[in-house]
PDB file of C-alpha atoms in Angstrom:
ATOM      1  CA  MET A   1      15.529  14.684  -7.473  1.00  0.00           C
ATOM      2  CA  ALA A   2      16.564  11.684  -9.552  1.00  0.00           C
ATOM      3  CA  SER A   3      13.815   9.854 -11.391  1.00  0.00           C
ATOM      4  CA  GLU A   4      13.966   6.277 -12.546  1.00  0.00           C
ATOM      5  CA  GLN A   5      12.008   3.080 -13.103  1.00  0.00           C
ATOM      6  CA  LYS A   6      12.109   0.467 -10.339  1.00  0.00           C
ATOM      7  CA  THR A   7      11.061  -3.183 -10.203  1.00  0.00           C
ATOM      8  CA  THR A   8       8.486  -4.854  -7.957  1.00  0.00           C
ATOM      9  CA  ASP A   9      11.441  -6.211  -5.935  1.00  0.00           C
ATOM     10  CA  ASP A  10      12.532  -2.605  -5.299  1.00  0.00           C
ATOM     11  CA  LEU A  11       8.945  -1.705  -4.418  1.00  0.00           C
ATOM     12  CA  TRP A  12       8.782  -4.573  -1.906  1.00  0.00           C
ATOM     13  CA  LYS A  13      12.017  -3.402  -0.250  1.00  0.00           C
ATOM     14  CA  MET A  14      10.436   0.036   0.250  1.00  0.00           C
ATOM     15  CA  ILE A  15       7.126  -1.149   1.773  1.00  0.00           C
ATOM     16  CA  LYS A  16       7.804  -4.522   3.451  1.00  0.00           C
ATOM     17  CA  ASP A  17       8.572  -3.052   6.876  1.00  0.00           C
ATOM     18  CA  ILE A  18       5.778  -0.465   6.914  1.00  0.00           C
ATOM     19  CA  GLN A  19       3.148  -1.838   9.272  1.00  0.00           C
ATOM     20  CA  PHE A  20       0.095  -0.113   7.772  1.00  0.00           C
ATOM     21  CA  GLY A  21      -0.926   1.062   4.338  1.00  0.00           C
ATOM     22  CA  MET A  22      -3.809   3.463   3.856  1.00  0.00           C
ATOM     23  CA  PHE A  23      -6.269   1.510   1.681  1.00  0.00           C
ATOM     24  CA  VAL A  24      -8.336   3.956  -0.387  1.00  0.00           C
ATOM     25  CA  THR A  25     -11.667   3.132  -2.039  1.00  0.00           C
ATOM     26  CA  ARG A  26     -14.421   5.198  -3.613  1.00  0.00           C
ATOM     27  CA  HIS A  27     -17.380   5.059  -1.209  1.00  0.00           C
ATOM     28  CA  HIS A  28     -20.651   3.699  -2.581  1.00  0.00           C
ATOM     29  CA  GLY A  29     -24.000   4.309  -0.961  1.00  0.00           C
ATOM     30  CA  GLY A  30     -25.175   6.728   1.677  1.00  0.00           C
ATOM     31  CA  GLN A  31     -24.563  10.427   1.997  1.00  0.00           C
ATOM     32  CA  HIS A  32     -20.852  10.159   1.123  1.00  0.00           C
ATOM     33  CA  GLU A  33     -21.426   8.474  -2.241  1.00  0.00           C
ATOM     34  CA  GLY A  34     -18.408   8.931  -4.510  1.00  0.00           C
ATOM     35  CA  HIS A  35     -16.068  10.275  -1.824  1.00  0.00           C
ATOM     36  CA  MET A  36     -12.668   8.674  -1.332  1.00  0.00           C
ATOM     37  CA  HIS A  37     -12.300   6.759   1.956  1.00  0.00           C
ATOM     38  CA  SER A  38      -8.956   5.724   3.466  1.00  0.00           C
ATOM     39  CA  ARG A  39      -8.552   3.020   6.066  1.00  0.00           C
ATOM     40  CA  PRO A  40      -5.379   1.647   7.661  1.00  0.00           C
ATOM     41  CA  MET A  41      -4.787  -1.960   6.635  1.00  0.00           C
ATOM     42  CA  THR A  42      -1.922  -4.366   7.221  1.00  0.00           C
ATOM     43  CA  THR A  43      -0.349  -5.813   4.097  1.00  0.00           C
ATOM     44  CA  GLN A  44      -0.198  -9.600   4.507  1.00  0.00           C
ATOM     45  CA  ASN A  45       2.391 -10.319   1.797  1.00  0.00           C
ATOM     46  CA  LYS A  46       5.603 -12.245   2.303  1.00  0.00           C
ATOM     47  CA  ASP A  47       6.889 -10.910  -1.058  1.00  0.00           C
ATOM     48  CA  LEU A  48       5.574  -9.360  -4.303  1.00  0.00           C
ATOM     49  CA  LYS A  49       6.392 -12.207  -6.681  1.00  0.00           C
ATOM     50  CA  ASP A  50       2.781 -12.410  -7.901  1.00  0.00           C
ATOM     51  CA  GLY A  51       2.499  -8.622  -8.420  1.00  0.00           C
ATOM     52  CA  ARG A  52      -0.301  -8.350  -5.865  1.00  0.00           C
ATOM     53  CA  LEU A  53      -0.810  -6.882  -2.431  1.00  0.00           C
ATOM     54  CA  TRP A  54      -2.858  -9.056  -0.053  1.00  0.00           C
ATOM     55  CA  PHE A  55      -5.107  -7.916   2.802  1.00  0.00           C
ATOM     56  CA  PHE A  56      -7.532  -9.418   5.311  1.00  0.00           C
ATOM     57  CA  MET A  57     -10.774  -7.438   5.669  1.00  0.00           C
ATOM     58  CA  SER A  58     -14.175  -7.835   7.253  1.00  0.00           C
ATOM     59  CA  ARG A  59     -16.860  -8.871   4.774  1.00  0.00           C
ATOM     60  CA  LYS A  60     -19.245  -6.644   6.758  1.00  0.00           C
ATOM     61  CA  GLY A  61     -16.909  -3.634   6.614  1.00  0.00           C
ATOM     62  CA  GLY A  62     -17.063  -0.721   4.211  1.00  0.00           C
ATOM     63  CA  PRO A  63     -13.967  -1.426   2.103  1.00  0.00           C
ATOM     64  CA  VAL A  64     -15.250  -4.755   0.765  1.00  0.00           C
ATOM     65  CA  GLY A  65     -18.557  -3.275  -0.397  1.00  0.00           C
ATOM     66  CA  ASP A  66     -16.761  -0.294  -1.892  1.00  0.00           C
ATOM     67  CA  LEU A  67     -14.223  -2.333  -3.858  1.00  0.00           C
ATOM     68  CA  GLU A  68     -16.900  -4.712  -5.120  1.00  0.00           C
ATOM     69  CA  ALA A  69     -18.754  -1.688  -6.543  1.00  0.00           C
ATOM     70  CA  ASP A  70     -15.585  -0.028  -7.889  1.00  0.00           C
ATOM     71  CA  PRO A  71     -12.416  -2.175  -7.875  1.00  0.00           C
ATOM     72  CA  ILE A  72      -9.973   0.676  -8.621  1.00  0.00           C
ATOM     73  CA  VAL A  73      -8.098   1.356  -5.358  1.00  0.00           C
ATOM     74  CA  ASN A  74      -4.993   3.021  -3.990  1.00  0.00           C
ATOM     75  CA  VAL A  75      -2.770   1.941  -1.122  1.00  0.00           C
ATOM     76  CA  SER A  76      -0.337   4.520   0.229  1.00  0.00           C
ATOM     77  CA  TYR A  77       2.632   3.744   2.449  1.00  0.00           C
ATOM     78  CA  SER A  78       4.637   6.198   4.513  1.00  0.00           C
ATOM     79  CA  ASP A  79       7.799   5.751   6.537  1.00  0.00           C
ATOM     80  CA  PRO A  80       8.736   9.267   7.729  1.00  0.00           C
ATOM     81  CA  ASP A  81      11.755   7.974   9.687  1.00  0.00           C
ATOM     82  CA  ALA A  82      13.290   6.605   6.464  1.00  0.00           C
ATOM     83  CA  ASP A  83      11.802   9.384   4.281  1.00  0.00           C
ATOM     84  CA  THR A  84      10.145   6.795   2.044  1.00  0.00           C
ATOM     85  CA  TYR A  85       6.692   7.376   0.545  1.00  0.00           C
ATOM     86  CA  VAL A  86       4.891   5.052  -1.874  1.00  0.00           C
ATOM     87  CA  SER A  87       1.513   5.226  -3.615  1.00  0.00           C
ATOM     88  CA  VAL A  88       0.239   2.030  -5.256  1.00  0.00           C
ATOM     89  CA  SER A  89      -2.704   2.030  -7.671  1.00  0.00           C
ATOM     90  CA  GLY A  90      -4.400  -1.184  -8.662  1.00  0.00           C
ATOM     91  CA  THR A  91      -7.467  -3.320  -9.108  1.00  0.00           C
ATOM     92  CA  ALA A  92      -8.882  -5.065  -6.040  1.00  0.00           C
ATOM     93  CA  GLN A  93     -11.018  -8.152  -5.670  1.00  0.00           C
ATOM     94  CA  VAL A  94     -12.193 -10.527  -2.980  1.00  0.00           C
ATOM     95  CA  VAL A  95     -10.479 -13.870  -3.535  1.00  0.00           C
ATOM     96  CA  ASN A  96     -12.051 -17.056  -2.192  1.00  0.00           C
ATOM     97  CA  ASP A  97      -8.904 -19.123  -1.682  1.00  0.00           C
ATOM     98  CA  LEU A  98      -8.659 -20.873   1.684  1.00  0.00           C
ATOM     99  CA  GLU A  99      -5.186 -22.237   0.899  1.00  0.00           C
ATOM    100  CA  ARG A 100      -3.841 -18.728   0.187  1.00  0.00           C
ATOM    101  CA  THR A 101      -5.593 -17.422   3.321  1.00  0.00           C
ATOM    102  CA  ARG A 102      -3.855 -20.093   5.386  1.00  0.00           C
ATOM    103  CA  GLN A 103      -0.484 -19.259   3.799  1.00  0.00           C
ATOM    104  CA  LEU A 104      -0.885 -15.577   4.719  1.00  0.00           C
ATOM    105  CA  TRP A 105      -2.449 -16.177   8.143  1.00  0.00           C
ATOM    106  CA  ASN A 106      -0.653 -14.835  11.224  1.00  0.00           C
ATOM    107  CA  THR A 107      -1.384 -14.449  14.915  1.00  0.00           C
ATOM    108  CA  ALA A 108      -2.070 -10.705  14.591  1.00  0.00           C
ATOM    109  CA  ALA A 109      -5.004 -11.493  12.269  1.00  0.00           C
ATOM    110  CA  GLU A 110      -6.617 -13.522  15.075  1.00  0.00           C
ATOM    111  CA  ALA A 111      -7.305 -10.285  16.957  1.00  0.00           C
ATOM    112  CA  TRP A 112      -9.691  -9.301  14.154  1.00  0.00           C
ATOM    113  CA  PHE A 113     -10.868 -12.743  13.025  1.00  0.00           C
ATOM    114  CA  PRO A 114     -11.057 -15.070  16.057  1.00  0.00           C
ATOM    115  CA  GLY A 115     -12.472 -17.871  13.877  1.00  0.00           C
ATOM    116  CA  GLY A 116      -9.103 -18.208  12.153  1.00  0.00           C
ATOM    117  CA  PRO A 117      -8.663 -18.578   8.390  1.00  0.00           C
ATOM    118  CA  GLU A 118     -12.136 -20.127   8.165  1.00  0.00           C
ATOM    119  CA  ASP A 119     -13.844 -17.181   9.926  1.00  0.00           C
ATOM    120  CA  PRO A 120     -16.987 -16.437   7.866  1.00  0.00           C
ATOM    121  CA  ASP A 121     -16.411 -12.667   8.192  1.00  0.00           C
ATOM    122  CA  LEU A 122     -12.872 -12.879   6.793  1.00  0.00           C
ATOM    123  CA  ALA A 123     -12.422 -11.622   3.235  1.00  0.00           C
ATOM    124  CA  LEU A 124      -9.095 -12.156   1.483  1.00  0.00           C
ATOM    125  CA  VAL A 125      -8.535  -9.156  -0.797  1.00  0.00           C
ATOM    126  CA  SER A 126      -5.916  -8.911  -3.505  1.00  0.00           C
ATOM    127  CA  VAL A 127      -4.803  -5.741  -5.237  1.00  0.00           C
ATOM    128  CA  ARG A 128      -3.218  -6.331  -8.639  1.00  0.00           C
ATOM    129  CA  ILE A 129      -0.584  -3.605  -8.885  1.00  0.00           C
ATOM    130  CA  GLU A 130      -1.050  -1.469 -11.994  1.00  0.00           C
ATOM    131  CA  HIS A 131       1.250   1.393 -11.082  1.00  0.00           C
ATOM    132  CA  ALA A 132       3.249   2.682  -8.142  1.00  0.00           C
ATOM    133  CA  HIS A 133       4.947   5.999  -7.553  1.00  0.00           C
ATOM    134  CA  TYR A 134       7.592   6.476  -4.901  1.00  0.00           C
ATOM    135  CA  TRP A 135       9.683   9.178  -3.325  1.00  0.00           C
ATOM    136  CA  ASP A 136      12.700   7.908  -1.413  1.00  0.00           C
ATOM    137  CA  VAL A 137      15.011  10.432   0.238  1.00  0.00           C
ATOM    138  CA  LYS A 138      18.490   9.153   1.058  1.00  0.00           C
ATOM    139  CA  GLU A 139      20.036  12.469   2.173  1.00  0.00           C
ATOM    140  CA  ASN A 140      20.272  13.028   5.925  1.00  0.00           C
ATOM    141  CA  GLN A 141      18.200  15.787   7.520  1.00  0.00           C
ATOM    142  CA  LEU A 142      21.086  18.240   7.737  1.00  0.00           C
ATOM    143  CA  THR A 143      21.748  17.843   4.003  1.00  0.00           C
ATOM    144  CA  GLN A 144      18.016  18.194   3.295  1.00  0.00           C
ATOM    145  CA  LEU A 145      17.888  21.488   5.221  1.00  0.00           C
ATOM    146  CA  PHE A 146      20.964  22.773   3.373  1.00  0.00           C
ATOM    147  CA  VAL A 147      19.524  21.847  -0.047  1.00  0.00           C
ATOM    148  CA  MET A 148      16.171  23.469   0.782  1.00  0.00           C
ATOM    149  CA  ALA A 149      17.818  26.650   2.102  1.00  0.00           C
ATOM    150  CA  LYS A 150      20.027  26.878  -0.985  1.00  0.00           C
ATOM    151  CA  ALA A 151      16.994  26.416  -3.244  1.00  0.00           C
ATOM    152  CA  ALA A 152      15.075  29.122  -1.370  1.00  0.00           C
ATOM    153  CA  LEU A 153      17.984  31.549  -1.675  1.00  0.00           C
ATOM    154  CA  THR A 154      18.644  30.864  -5.361  1.00  0.00           C
ATOM    155  CA  GLY A 155      15.001  30.577  -6.410  1.00  0.00           C
ATOM    156  CA  GLN A 156      15.603  27.102  -7.812  1.00  0.00           C
ATOM    157  CA  GLN A 157      13.614  23.993  -6.965  1.00  0.00           C
ATOM    158  CA  ALA A 158      15.183  21.726  -4.345  1.00  0.00           C
ATOM    159  CA  GLN A 159      16.378  18.402  -5.713  1.00  0.00           C
ATOM    160  CA  LEU A 160      16.101  15.781  -2.984  1.00  0.00           C
ATOM    161  CA  GLY A 161      15.832  12.050  -3.069  1.00  0.00           C
ATOM    162  CA  GLU A 162      14.703   9.761  -5.780  1.00  0.00           C
ATOM    163  CA  SER A 163      11.268   9.709  -7.351  1.00  0.00           C
ATOM    164  CA  GLY A 164      10.054   7.185  -9.840  1.00  0.00           C
ATOM    165  CA  GLU A 165       7.580   4.645 -11.100  1.00  0.00           C
ATOM    166  CA  VAL A 166       6.977   0.927 -10.829  1.00  0.00           C
ATOM    167  CA  ARG A 167       4.894  -0.754 -13.509  1.00  0.00           C
ATOM    168  CA  PRO A 168       4.813  -4.534 -13.136  1.00  0.00           C
TER     169      PRO A 168
END
């Protein structure tokens, strides 16, 4: 497996077509205090030029309360068909910016926030990317099976795909 450093442009190419990221927070309050909670969220970005991921969330929902108590979050992306897997760690915050909300707004968001960009329940959340790790397999499945079988027979670790880091 090759390992190298990628840019945020490379990171965007890997995640831009993945519909949902699993947004992970540390739960605060209640019987599950301190446990990690994952929720599917749609990334609202058009690009990564500002080094942030953007999400729309309910102010009444769990993730907003969790990230306000502990802003360190993770967003993981998975595209099994392309064999691309990305884990992004960062610092989240609710951003009160109606202009940015309008720029990111789309018709799919209306299903969750019928009041539009001005919906009082709508929270615009940004995640400042601190670090990302990716695994991107380019070999076809037949090659993958061959490499894994060879590794099993020789007792050596299979070397598949590319793994690396992104640090904006």
